[in-house]
Amino acid sequence: MGGDDARLRAVVSLAQTMAAAQTPRGCWRAAALGACEALGGGFAALSVWERDRGRLRVLVNAGERAEGEEEFPEEEVYPVHRFPEITEFLHERWAGGGEPDAWVETAEGPVEGEPGGEAASGAHGYGPGYCHQRVAALRRRGRGCCVVAPIVLHGRAWGELYVARPVGAPVFGRADADFATVLAAVVAAGLAQTERLEEVRKLAFTDPLTGLANRRAVDVRLDEALERHRADGAVVSLVVCDLNGLKWVNDTHGHAVGDRLLERFGSVLSRCGAILPGALAARLGGDEFCLLAVGPGADEVVTVATELCERAAGLEFGNGVACGIASTGDDIGPVVSARRLFRLADAAQYRAKAARSARPVVAGRDDEVIRLADSPPKSPHDRRRLRGNPPGH
């Protein structure tokens, strides 16, 4: 009864730890570590089946990693056709409605007492009995045995949970494989919750029309960027753009054409932003967009913004953009808040629009911009723009 209680506590702990994870990586790590501890393993991995590429991709390696194993590998993949037991599970067993039970592999080959290397649950045998690839991997990494539990999410094969023990440790048995099947179901529930949370986050921080970040995302990222600027002097640059002539397009050609113009400019902004490592491209609302960069120098940002203006001028039905830039890499005085940087970038954009400039106007390189940002607004429209508030507020 004590063993059953311990396993029940392990299941509860796994579910709670995954539920508390704040990011997909945190969820993957919690799943692997929780399953490893529950099964008394030394190492665990969580992998996802990438159907379009016919491969398993490792998301996380947890526990006692062997040489060369990274916790979150960028490109640790295994072609599914090299694992006959996985191939049969993915393409036959589950497609035919069979239950996805776990199985055991050992460094010596088939599990003792299971003729032909059948699954440790005894319910079936996948493929030719055992997988030479897994056996070779166990030996190469100094592991004695492993239990592999398929993960099913939303009624489809999603990937696998893998837990291994070192050489000399007791070999996993039938009860371990059955318990691994239970753990895989708990992991699947945790992954589903994480997917839902990520979808909610995406909706909260994404502009639905263009797919770019929204004003809320910019505010969060800009606050973080300025903290980094105060800590280590990282250059923070904000490019604010106003798409010219959108009202004319809407009135003349209809809002559907106006929306397509917004989408196309969003794509141009995203492509230009990709030139700056880690830059955030966003739609603030209406016809206003921005690009937030942390790290690149002010001159590099101005070069990218200039290219952005040139590309925007070539958009069908478009009339270019008014573009303003404020960067801590220029002489703009102390930036004590996100609001200050927004006011400077917005004032530069306002100046570009008034001058009908085909190039960006840069705060600190045009004294009029600093004066405009620091002067009291003269009209409700100016007041909104120079507050740094999103359009429509």
mmCIF file of C-alpha atoms in Angstrom:
data_model
loop_
_atom_site.group_PDB
_atom_site.id
_atom_site.type_symbol
_atom_site.label_atom_id
_atom_site.label_comp_id
_atom_site.label_asym_id
_atom_site.label_seq_id
_atom_site.Cartn_x
_atom_site.Cartn_y
_atom_site.Cartn_z
ATOM 1 C CA MET A 1 0.000 0.000 0.000
ATOM 2 C CA GLY A 2 2.975 2.257 0.742
ATOM 3 C CA GLY A 3 4.175 1.968 -2.864
ATOM 4 C CA ASP A 4 0.719 2.847 -4.190
ATOM 5 C CA ASP A 5 0.575 5.891 -1.917
ATOM 6 C CA ALA A 6 3.993 7.046 -3.106
ATOM 7 C CA ARG A 7 2.954 6.737 -6.741
ATOM 8 C CA LEU A 8 -0.295 8.574 -6.101
ATOM 9 C CA ARG A 9 1.656 11.406 -4.470
ATOM 10 C CA ALA A 10 4.018 11.417 -7.451
ATOM 11 C CA VAL A 11 1.100 11.767 -9.870
ATOM 12 C CA VAL A 12 -0.359 14.647 -7.864
ATOM 13 C CA SER A 13 3.043 16.338 -7.640
ATOM 14 C CA LEU A 14 3.584 15.996 -11.400
ATOM 15 C CA ALA A 15 0.180 17.513 -12.171
ATOM 16 C CA GLN A 16 0.688 20.399 -9.739
ATOM 17 C CA THR A 17 4.198 21.210 -10.958
ATOM 18 C CA MET A 18 3.122 21.261 -14.596
ATOM 19 C CA ALA A 19 0.106 23.424 -13.732
ATOM 20 C CA ALA A 20 2.386 25.935 -11.999
ATOM 21 C CA ALA A 21 4.732 26.260 -14.996
ATOM 22 C CA GLN A 22 4.609 29.705 -16.611
ATOM 23 C CA THR A 23 6.153 28.845 -19.999
ATOM 24 C CA PRO A 24 6.181 25.898 -22.439
ATOM 25 C CA ARG A 25 9.796 25.149 -21.531
ATOM 26 C CA GLY A 26 8.920 25.194 -17.854
ATOM 27 C CA CYS A 27 6.086 22.781 -18.547
ATOM 28 C CA TRP A 28 8.320 20.402 -20.523
ATOM 29 C CA ARG A 29 10.978 20.440 -17.822
ATOM 30 C CA ALA A 30 8.393 19.824 -15.082
ATOM 31 C CA ALA A 31 6.989 16.879 -17.057
ATOM 32 C CA ALA A 32 10.363 15.232 -17.565
ATOM 33 C CA LEU A 33 11.651 15.775 -14.025
ATOM 34 C CA GLY A 34 8.351 14.725 -12.444
ATOM 35 C CA ALA A 35 8.163 11.499 -14.456
ATOM 36 C CA CYS A 36 11.836 10.782 -13.765
ATOM 37 C CA GLU A 37 11.313 11.109 -10.012
ATOM 38 C CA ALA A 38 8.052 9.143 -10.054
ATOM 39 C CA LEU A 39 9.657 6.193 -11.851
ATOM 40 C CA GLY A 40 12.916 6.283 -9.914
ATOM 41 C CA GLY A 41 14.901 7.078 -13.024
ATOM 42 C CA GLY A 42 18.142 8.941 -13.491
ATOM 43 C CA PHE A 43 17.292 10.670 -16.762
ATOM 44 C CA ALA A 44 14.160 11.661 -18.671
ATOM 45 C CA ALA A 45 13.308 13.285 -21.967
ATOM 46 C CA LEU A 46 10.175 14.653 -23.590
ATOM 47 C CA SER A 47 9.915 14.520 -27.372
ATOM 48 C CA VAL A 48 7.316 15.677 -29.899
ATOM 49 C CA TRP A 49 6.407 13.980 -33.157
ATOM 50 C CA GLU A 50 6.806 16.376 -36.076
ATOM 51 C CA ARG A 51 4.501 14.746 -38.604
ATOM 52 C CA ASP A 52 5.455 16.947 -41.541
ATOM 53 C CA ARG A 53 9.115 15.983 -41.135
ATOM 54 C CA GLY A 54 8.668 12.373 -40.050
ATOM 55 C CA ARG A 55 10.803 12.748 -36.949
ATOM 56 C CA LEU A 56 10.853 12.946 -33.180
ATOM 57 C CA ARG A 57 12.299 16.205 -31.835
ATOM 58 C CA VAL A 58 13.595 16.303 -28.271
ATOM 59 C CA LEU A 59 12.145 19.230 -26.333
ATOM 60 C CA VAL A 60 13.957 18.710 -23.036
ATOM 61 C CA ASN A 61 16.571 16.451 -21.447
ATOM 62 C CA ALA A 62 16.320 16.338 -17.648
ATOM 63 C CA GLY A 63 18.208 14.664 -14.838
ATOM 64 C CA GLU A 64 21.653 13.097 -15.270
ATOM 65 C CA ARG A 65 22.513 14.117 -18.813
ATOM 66 C CA ALA A 66 25.244 12.322 -20.753
ATOM 67 C CA GLU A 67 28.037 14.168 -22.520
ATOM 68 C CA GLY A 68 26.650 16.221 -25.395
ATOM 69 C CA GLU A 69 23.041 16.192 -24.154
ATOM 70 C CA GLU A 70 21.648 19.707 -23.703
ATOM 71 C CA GLU A 71 18.748 20.551 -21.423
ATOM 72 C CA PHE A 72 16.840 22.307 -24.215
ATOM 73 C CA PRO A 73 18.458 21.083 -27.438
ATOM 74 C CA GLU A 74 17.977 23.192 -30.522
ATOM 75 C CA GLU A 75 18.127 20.364 -33.025
ATOM 76 C CA GLU A 76 18.196 16.901 -31.408
ATOM 77 C CA VAL A 77 15.998 14.901 -33.764
ATOM 78 C CA TYR A 78 15.472 11.237 -34.615
ATOM 79 C CA PRO A 79 13.867 10.000 -37.852
ATOM 80 C CA VAL A 80 10.800 7.987 -36.885
ATOM 81 C CA HIS A 81 11.536 5.240 -39.430
ATOM 82 C CA ARG A 82 14.618 4.287 -37.364
ATOM 83 C CA PHE A 83 12.365 3.315 -34.453
ATOM 84 C CA PRO A 84 10.096 0.462 -35.624
ATOM 85 C CA GLU A 85 8.069 0.358 -32.416
ATOM 86 C CA ILE A 86 7.297 4.075 -32.752
ATOM 87 C CA THR A 87 6.461 3.730 -36.447
ATOM 88 C CA GLU A 88 3.937 0.999 -35.745
ATOM 89 C CA PHE A 89 2.421 2.950 -32.871
ATOM 90 C CA LEU A 90 2.087 6.138 -34.900
ATOM 91 C CA HIS A 91 0.817 4.660 -38.125
ATOM 92 C CA GLU A 92 -0.979 1.458 -37.186
ATOM 93 C CA ARG A 93 -1.638 0.780 -33.536
ATOM 94 C CA TRP A 94 -3.147 4.162 -32.645
ATOM 95 C CA ALA A 95 -4.775 4.632 -36.033
ATOM 96 C CA GLY A 96 -6.598 1.361 -35.427
ATOM 97 C CA GLY A 97 -7.901 2.466 -32.037
ATOM 98 C CA GLY A 98 -5.421 0.557 -29.854
ATOM 99 C CA GLU A 99 -4.500 1.854 -26.415
ATOM 100 C CA PRO A 100 -1.058 3.532 -26.284
ATOM 101 C CA ASP A 101 0.689 1.473 -23.586
ATOM 102 C CA ALA A 102 4.308 2.000 -22.565
ATOM 103 C CA TRP A 103 7.120 -0.493 -23.145
ATOM 104 C CA VAL A 104 10.602 -1.220 -21.813
ATOM 105 C CA GLU A 105 13.979 -1.517 -23.531
ATOM 106 C CA THR A 106 17.235 -2.708 -21.959
ATOM 107 C CA ALA A 107 20.862 -2.340 -22.948
ATOM 108 C CA GLU A 108 20.944 -6.117 -23.443
ATOM 109 C CA GLY A 109 17.961 -6.242 -25.782
ATOM 110 C CA PRO A 110 14.539 -7.785 -25.040
ATOM 111 C CA VAL A 111 13.278 -7.673 -21.467
ATOM 112 C CA GLU A 112 13.813 -10.918 -19.620
ATOM 113 C CA GLY A 113 10.569 -12.845 -19.302
ATOM 114 C CA GLU A 114 8.993 -11.120 -22.318
ATOM 115 C CA PRO A 115 9.528 -13.426 -25.328
ATOM 116 C CA GLY A 116 10.419 -11.541 -28.457
ATOM 117 C CA GLY A 117 10.931 -8.357 -26.481
ATOM 118 C CA GLU A 118 7.213 -7.653 -26.194
ATOM 119 C CA ALA A 119 6.078 -4.562 -24.364
ATOM 120 C CA ALA A 120 6.493 -4.790 -20.645
ATOM 121 C CA SER A 121 2.734 -4.535 -20.180
ATOM 122 C CA GLY A 122 2.445 -7.891 -21.933
ATOM 123 C CA ALA A 123 -0.476 -6.626 -23.981
ATOM 124 C CA HIS A 124 1.326 -6.423 -27.284
ATOM 125 C CA GLY A 125 4.726 -6.338 -28.971
ATOM 126 C CA TYR A 126 5.696 -3.386 -31.148
ATOM 127 C CA GLY A 127 7.741 -3.850 -34.303
ATOM 128 C CA PRO A 128 10.429 -6.574 -34.440
ATOM 129 C CA GLY A 129 10.541 -7.018 -30.651
ATOM 130 C CA TYR A 130 12.946 -4.276 -29.659
ATOM 131 C CA CYS A 131 14.651 -1.290 -31.195
ATOM 132 C CA HIS A 132 18.339 -1.595 -32.035
ATOM 133 C CA GLN A 133 18.591 2.219 -32.097
ATOM 134 C CA ARG A 134 17.435 2.557 -28.490
ATOM 135 C CA VAL A 135 19.627 -0.306 -27.309
ATOM 136 C CA ALA A 136 22.654 1.301 -28.942
ATOM 137 C CA ALA A 137 21.786 4.667 -27.395
ATOM 138 C CA LEU A 138 21.424 3.128 -23.931
ATOM 139 C CA ARG A 139 24.849 1.498 -24.152
ATOM 140 C CA ARG A 140 26.495 4.610 -25.578
ATOM 141 C CA ARG A 141 25.197 6.786 -22.750
ATOM 142 C CA GLY A 142 25.830 4.383 -19.892
ATOM 143 C CA ARG A 143 22.196 3.577 -19.220
ATOM 144 C CA GLY A 144 20.870 0.164 -18.400
ATOM 145 C CA CYS A 145 17.214 0.409 -19.341
ATOM 146 C CA CYS A 146 14.432 2.768 -20.312
ATOM 147 C CA VAL A 147 10.660 2.913 -20.364
ATOM 148 C CA VAL A 148 8.958 4.680 -23.274
ATOM 149 C CA ALA A 149 5.403 5.992 -22.934
ATOM 150 C CA PRO A 150 3.546 7.407 -25.946
ATOM 151 C CA ILE A 151 1.736 10.706 -25.337
ATOM 152 C CA VAL A 152 -1.663 11.256 -26.939
ATOM 153 C CA LEU A 153 -3.066 14.780 -27.106
ATOM 154 C CA HIS A 154 -6.457 15.738 -28.525
ATOM 155 C CA GLY A 155 -6.928 12.176 -29.738
ATOM 156 C CA ARG A 156 -3.703 12.131 -31.764
ATOM 157 C CA ALA A 157 -0.224 10.776 -31.184
ATOM 158 C CA TRP A 158 1.758 13.785 -29.918
ATOM 159 C CA GLY A 159 5.133 12.374 -28.892
ATOM 160 C CA GLU A 160 6.750 10.331 -26.143
ATOM 161 C CA LEU A 161 7.926 10.385 -22.562
ATOM 162 C CA TYR A 162 11.236 8.580 -22.033
ATOM 163 C CA VAL A 163 12.713 7.670 -18.640
ATOM 164 C CA ALA A 164 16.000 5.783 -18.171
ATOM 165 C CA ARG A 165 17.961 4.226 -15.312
ATOM 166 C CA PRO A 166 21.740 3.879 -15.127
ATOM 167 C CA VAL A 167 23.616 0.612 -15.533
ATOM 168 C CA GLY A 168 23.351 -1.446 -12.357
ATOM 169 C CA ALA A 169 19.973 -0.041 -11.308
ATOM 170 C CA PRO A 170 16.948 -2.379 -11.247
ATOM 171 C CA VAL A 171 15.424 -2.928 -14.689
ATOM 172 C CA PHE A 172 11.982 -1.436 -15.280
ATOM 173 C CA GLY A 173 9.226 -4.023 -15.031
ATOM 174 C CA ARG A 174 5.639 -4.469 -16.106
ATOM 175 C CA ALA A 175 4.266 -2.366 -13.230
ATOM 176 C CA ASP A 176 6.676 0.462 -14.130
ATOM 177 C CA ALA A 177 5.487 0.437 -17.737
ATOM 178 C CA ASP A 178 1.855 0.548 -16.634
ATOM 179 C CA PHE A 179 2.643 3.460 -14.310
ATOM 180 C CA ALA A 180 4.504 5.244 -17.117
ATOM 181 C CA THR A 181 1.318 5.020 -19.196
ATOM 182 C CA VAL A 182 -0.550 6.793 -16.381
ATOM 183 C CA LEU A 183 2.154 9.454 -16.137
ATOM 184 C CA ALA A 184 1.998 10.037 -19.895
ATOM 185 C CA ALA A 185 -1.739 10.733 -19.578
ATOM 186 C CA VAL A 186 -1.034 13.271 -16.794
ATOM 187 C CA VAL A 187 1.653 14.889 -18.948
ATOM 188 C CA ALA A 188 -0.793 15.112 -21.861
ATOM 189 C CA ALA A 189 -3.291 16.954 -19.654
ATOM 190 C CA GLY A 190 -0.572 19.383 -18.549
ATOM 191 C CA LEU A 191 0.517 20.001 -22.136
ATOM 192 C CA ALA A 192 -3.081 20.719 -23.145
ATOM 193 C CA GLN A 193 -3.360 23.310 -20.368
ATOM 194 C CA THR A 194 -0.109 24.940 -21.465
ATOM 195 C CA GLU A 195 -1.374 25.118 -25.041
ATOM 196 C CA ARG A 196 -4.532 26.886 -23.853
ATOM 197 C CA LEU A 197 -2.521 29.358 -21.774
ATOM 198 C CA GLU A 198 -0.230 30.102 -24.715
ATOM 199 C CA GLU A 199 -3.242 30.733 -26.910
ATOM 200 C CA VAL A 200 -4.651 33.152 -24.325
ATOM 201 C CA ARG A 201 -1.282 34.938 -24.119
ATOM 202 C CA LYS A 202 -1.135 35.149 -27.883
ATOM 203 C CA LEU A 203 -4.584 36.705 -28.035
ATOM 204 C CA ALA A 204 -3.687 39.149 -25.264
ATOM 205 C CA PHE A 205 -0.451 40.330 -26.872
ATOM 206 C CA THR A 206 -1.144 40.014 -30.608
ATOM 207 C CA ASP A 207 -2.889 42.302 -33.073
ATOM 208 C CA PRO A 208 -5.548 40.112 -34.740
ATOM 209 C CA LEU A 209 -5.387 41.770 -38.176
ATOM 210 C CA THR A 210 -1.631 41.815 -38.827
ATOM 211 C CA GLY A 211 -0.394 39.106 -36.463
ATOM 212 C CA LEU A 212 2.149 41.575 -35.056
ATOM 213 C CA ALA A 213 2.520 42.372 -31.366
ATOM 214 C CA ASN A 214 0.008 44.842 -29.937
ATOM 215 C CA ARG A 215 0.386 47.919 -27.702
ATOM 216 C CA ARG A 216 0.192 45.829 -24.533
ATOM 217 C CA ALA A 217 3.141 43.710 -25.695
ATOM 218 C CA VAL A 218 5.146 46.838 -26.547
ATOM 219 C CA ASP A 219 4.535 48.343 -23.103
ATOM 220 C CA VAL A 220 5.755 45.187 -21.370
ATOM 221 C CA ARG A 221 8.823 44.797 -23.611
ATOM 222 C CA LEU A 222 9.712 48.497 -23.416
ATOM 223 C CA ASP A 223 9.640 48.479 -19.609
ATOM 224 C CA GLU A 224 11.973 45.458 -19.630
ATOM 225 C CA ALA A 225 14.232 47.119 -22.204
ATOM 226 C CA LEU A 226 14.606 50.292 -20.166
ATOM 227 C CA GLU A 227 15.451 48.260 -17.060
ATOM 228 C CA ARG A 228 18.242 46.660 -19.060
ATOM 229 C CA HIS A 229 19.331 50.093 -20.314
ATOM 230 C CA ARG A 230 19.598 51.353 -16.744
ATOM 231 C CA ALA A 231 21.435 48.198 -15.663
ATOM 232 C CA ASP A 232 24.048 47.826 -18.399
ATOM 233 C CA GLY A 233 23.598 50.729 -20.802
ATOM 234 C CA ALA A 234 22.005 48.709 -23.611
ATOM 235 C CA VAL A 235 20.783 50.956 -26.420
ATOM 236 C CA VAL A 236 16.982 51.070 -26.656
ATOM 237 C CA SER A 237 15.433 52.431 -29.853
ATOM 238 C CA LEU A 238 11.798 53.047 -30.690
ATOM 239 C CA VAL A 239 10.621 53.580 -34.264
ATOM 240 C CA VAL A 240 7.038 54.888 -34.550
ATOM 241 C CA CYS A 241 5.317 54.858 -37.953
ATOM 242 C CA ASP A 242 2.060 56.373 -39.175
ATOM 243 C CA LEU A 243 0.728 54.858 -42.399
ATOM 244 C CA ASN A 244 -0.166 57.765 -44.687
ATOM 245 C CA GLY A 245 -3.467 57.931 -46.504
ATOM 246 C CA LEU A 246 -5.274 55.045 -44.820
ATOM 247 C CA LYS A 247 -8.498 57.051 -44.417
ATOM 248 C CA TRP A 248 -8.451 57.927 -48.122
ATOM 249 C CA VAL A 249 -8.002 54.241 -49.016
ATOM 250 C CA ASN A 250 -10.880 53.239 -46.739
ATOM 251 C CA ASP A 251 -13.167 55.961 -48.103
ATOM 252 C CA THR A 252 -12.254 55.384 -51.757
ATOM 253 C CA HIS A 253 -11.696 51.636 -52.030
ATOM 254 C CA GLY A 254 -13.386 50.256 -48.932
ATOM 255 C CA HIS A 255 -12.203 48.948 -45.586
ATOM 256 C CA ALA A 256 -11.282 45.538 -46.993
ATOM 257 C CA VAL A 257 -8.629 47.198 -49.179
ATOM 258 C CA GLY A 258 -7.538 49.315 -46.205
ATOM 259 C CA ASP A 259 -7.126 46.168 -44.116
ATOM 260 C CA ARG A 260 -5.010 44.575 -46.852
ATOM 261 C CA LEU A 261 -2.797 47.671 -46.871
ATOM 262 C CA LEU A 262 -2.362 47.387 -43.099
ATOM 263 C CA GLU A 263 -1.501 43.692 -43.429
ATOM 264 C CA ARG A 264 1.019 44.338 -46.194
ATOM 265 C CA PHE A 265 2.701 47.120 -44.284
ATOM 266 C CA GLY A 266 2.786 44.841 -41.237
ATOM 267 C CA SER A 267 4.674 42.275 -43.337
ATOM 268 C CA VAL A 268 7.128 44.931 -44.519
ATOM 269 C CA LEU A 269 7.664 46.088 -40.934
ATOM 270 C CA SER A 270 8.233 42.508 -39.783
ATOM 271 C CA ARG A 271 10.786 41.831 -42.547
ATOM 272 C CA CYS A 272 12.697 45.029 -41.811
ATOM 273 C CA GLY A 273 12.556 44.342 -38.077
ATOM 274 C CA ALA A 274 14.132 40.940 -38.657
ATOM 275 C CA ILE A 275 17.329 42.749 -39.693
ATOM 276 C CA LEU A 276 17.664 43.942 -36.080
ATOM 277 C CA PRO A 277 18.266 40.969 -33.739
ATOM 278 C CA GLY A 278 15.409 40.531 -31.289
ATOM 279 C CA ALA A 279 13.419 43.549 -32.500
ATOM 280 C CA LEU A 280 9.688 43.636 -31.773
ATOM 281 C CA ALA A 281 7.370 44.692 -34.603
ATOM 282 C CA ALA A 282 3.963 45.899 -33.439
ATOM 283 C CA ARG A 283 0.758 47.614 -34.454
ATOM 284 C CA LEU A 284 -0.197 50.200 -31.858
ATOM 285 C CA GLY A 285 -3.672 50.579 -33.295
ATOM 286 C CA GLY A 286 -5.384 52.206 -36.273
ATOM 287 C CA ASP A 287 -2.695 53.300 -38.736
ATOM 288 C CA GLU A 288 0.139 53.459 -36.170
ATOM 289 C CA PHE A 289 2.936 50.881 -35.939
ATOM 290 C CA CYS A 290 6.248 50.665 -34.129
ATOM 291 C CA LEU A 291 9.517 48.788 -34.015
ATOM 292 C CA LEU A 292 11.322 48.299 -30.694
ATOM 293 C CA ALA A 293 14.989 47.342 -30.760
ATOM 294 C CA VAL A 294 17.323 46.610 -27.853
ATOM 295 C CA GLY A 295 21.065 46.362 -28.466
ATOM 296 C CA PRO A 296 21.723 47.600 -32.025
ATOM 297 C CA GLY A 297 23.221 51.088 -32.304
ATOM 298 C CA ALA A 298 21.122 54.103 -33.231
ATOM 299 C CA ASP A 299 22.701 54.389 -36.699
ATOM 300 C CA GLU A 300 21.816 50.767 -37.471
ATOM 301 C CA VAL A 301 18.208 51.402 -36.458
ATOM 302 C CA VAL A 302 18.047 54.544 -38.622
ATOM 303 C CA THR A 303 19.344 52.542 -41.613
ATOM 304 C CA VAL A 304 16.634 49.914 -41.161
ATOM 305 C CA ALA A 305 13.951 52.582 -40.687
ATOM 306 C CA THR A 306 15.087 54.265 -43.894
ATOM 307 C CA GLU A 307 14.685 50.981 -45.770
ATOM 308 C CA LEU A 308 11.262 50.605 -44.171
ATOM 309 C CA CYS A 309 10.190 53.999 -45.529
ATOM 310 C CA GLU A 310 11.433 53.084 -49.005
ATOM 311 C CA ARG A 311 9.586 49.781 -49.059
ATOM 312 C CA ALA A 312 6.401 51.321 -47.681
ATOM 313 C CA ALA A 313 6.410 53.887 -50.464
ATOM 314 C CA GLY A 314 6.090 51.062 -52.991
ATOM 315 C CA LEU A 315 2.970 49.470 -51.503
ATOM 316 C CA GLU A 316 -0.112 49.440 -53.736
ATOM 317 C CA PHE A 317 -2.699 52.046 -52.664
ATOM 318 C CA GLY A 318 -0.238 53.279 -50.037
ATOM 319 C CA ASN A 319 1.234 56.739 -49.687
ATOM 320 C CA GLY A 320 4.317 55.861 -47.650
ATOM 321 C CA VAL A 321 4.750 56.344 -43.916
ATOM 322 C CA ALA A 322 5.698 59.102 -41.523
ATOM 323 C CA CYS A 323 8.486 57.662 -39.404
ATOM 324 C CA GLY A 324 9.988 58.974 -36.164
ATOM 325 C CA ILE A 325 12.826 57.510 -34.114
ATOM 326 C CA ALA A 326 13.954 57.978 -30.526
ATOM 327 C CA SER A 327 17.038 56.114 -29.318
ATOM 328 C CA THR A 328 19.038 56.176 -26.120
ATOM 329 C CA GLY A 329 22.050 55.986 -28.429
ATOM 330 C CA ASP A 330 21.405 59.591 -29.464
ATOM 331 C CA ASP A 331 21.591 62.818 -27.485
ATOM 332 C CA ILE A 332 18.017 62.863 -26.166
ATOM 333 C CA GLY A 333 18.743 63.362 -22.481
ATOM 334 C CA PRO A 334 17.863 60.924 -19.692
ATOM 335 C CA VAL A 335 15.065 58.467 -20.464
ATOM 336 C CA VAL A 336 13.481 57.867 -17.090
ATOM 337 C CA SER A 337 10.348 56.167 -18.376
ATOM 338 C CA ALA A 338 8.782 54.420 -21.343
ATOM 339 C CA ARG A 339 6.460 57.404 -21.671
ATOM 340 C CA ARG A 340 9.424 59.710 -22.293
ATOM 341 C CA LEU A 341 10.786 57.545 -25.127
ATOM 342 C CA PHE A 342 7.320 57.255 -26.662
ATOM 343 C CA ARG A 343 6.817 61.047 -26.527
ATOM 344 C CA LEU A 344 10.136 61.615 -28.299
ATOM 345 C CA ALA A 345 9.480 59.018 -31.009
ATOM 346 C CA ASP A 346 5.923 60.266 -31.481
ATOM 347 C CA ALA A 347 7.092 63.884 -31.731
ATOM 348 C CA ALA A 348 9.670 62.848 -34.354
ATOM 349 C CA GLN A 349 6.957 61.068 -36.306
ATOM 350 C CA TYR A 350 4.678 64.098 -36.026
ATOM 351 C CA ARG A 351 7.517 66.243 -37.391
ATOM 352 C CA ALA A 352 8.059 63.796 -40.285
ATOM 353 C CA LYS A 353 4.370 63.886 -41.139
ATOM 354 C CA ALA A 354 4.197 67.679 -41.054
ATOM 355 C CA ALA A 355 7.251 67.942 -43.320
ATOM 356 C CA ARG A 356 6.004 65.105 -45.571
ATOM 357 C CA SER A 357 9.420 63.556 -45.164
ATOM 358 C CA ALA A 358 10.192 60.384 -47.119
ATOM 359 C CA ARG A 359 12.887 59.546 -44.566
ATOM 360 C CA PRO A 360 12.795 59.032 -40.793
ATOM 361 C CA VAL A 361 13.094 62.018 -38.473
ATOM 362 C CA VAL A 362 15.340 61.257 -35.504
ATOM 363 C CA ALA A 363 15.002 62.777 -32.046
ATOM 364 C CA GLY A 364 18.269 64.337 -30.917
ATOM 365 C CA ARG A 365 19.354 64.954 -34.495
ATOM 366 C CA ASP A 366 16.592 67.522 -34.978
ATOM 367 C CA ASP A 367 16.323 69.972 -32.080
ATOM 368 C CA GLU A 368 12.744 70.795 -33.038
ATOM 369 C CA VAL A 369 11.709 67.246 -32.061
ATOM 370 C CA ILE A 370 12.984 67.649 -28.498
ATOM 371 C CA ARG A 371 11.180 70.973 -28.154
ATOM 372 C CA LEU A 372 7.994 69.478 -29.590
ATOM 373 C CA ALA A 373 8.112 66.528 -27.177
ATOM 374 C CA ASP A 374 8.683 68.831 -24.197
ATOM 375 C CA SER A 375 6.141 71.503 -25.110
ATOM 376 C CA PRO A 376 2.509 71.401 -23.932
ATOM 377 C CA PRO A 377 0.161 69.892 -26.549
ATOM 378 C CA LYS A 378 -1.770 72.520 -28.523
ATOM 379 C CA SER A 379 -4.794 70.455 -29.533
ATOM 380 C CA PRO A 380 -6.613 67.310 -28.412
ATOM 381 C CA HIS A 381 -5.070 65.435 -31.369
ATOM 382 C CA ASP A 382 -1.556 66.580 -30.445
ATOM 383 C CA ARG A 383 -2.245 65.862 -26.795
ATOM 384 C CA ARG A 384 -3.087 62.236 -27.566
ATOM 385 C CA ARG A 385 -0.038 61.748 -29.772
ATOM 386 C CA LEU A 386 2.442 63.305 -27.392
ATOM 387 C CA ARG A 387 1.135 61.485 -24.330
ATOM 388 C CA GLY A 388 2.289 58.249 -25.890
ATOM 389 C CA ASN A 389 -1.221 56.812 -25.587
ATOM 390 C CA PRO A 390 -2.463 54.298 -28.155
ATOM 391 C CA PRO A 391 -4.726 55.633 -30.912
ATOM 392 C CA GLY A 392 -8.358 55.898 -29.934
ATOM 393 C CA HIS A 393 -7.591 56.479 -26.210
#
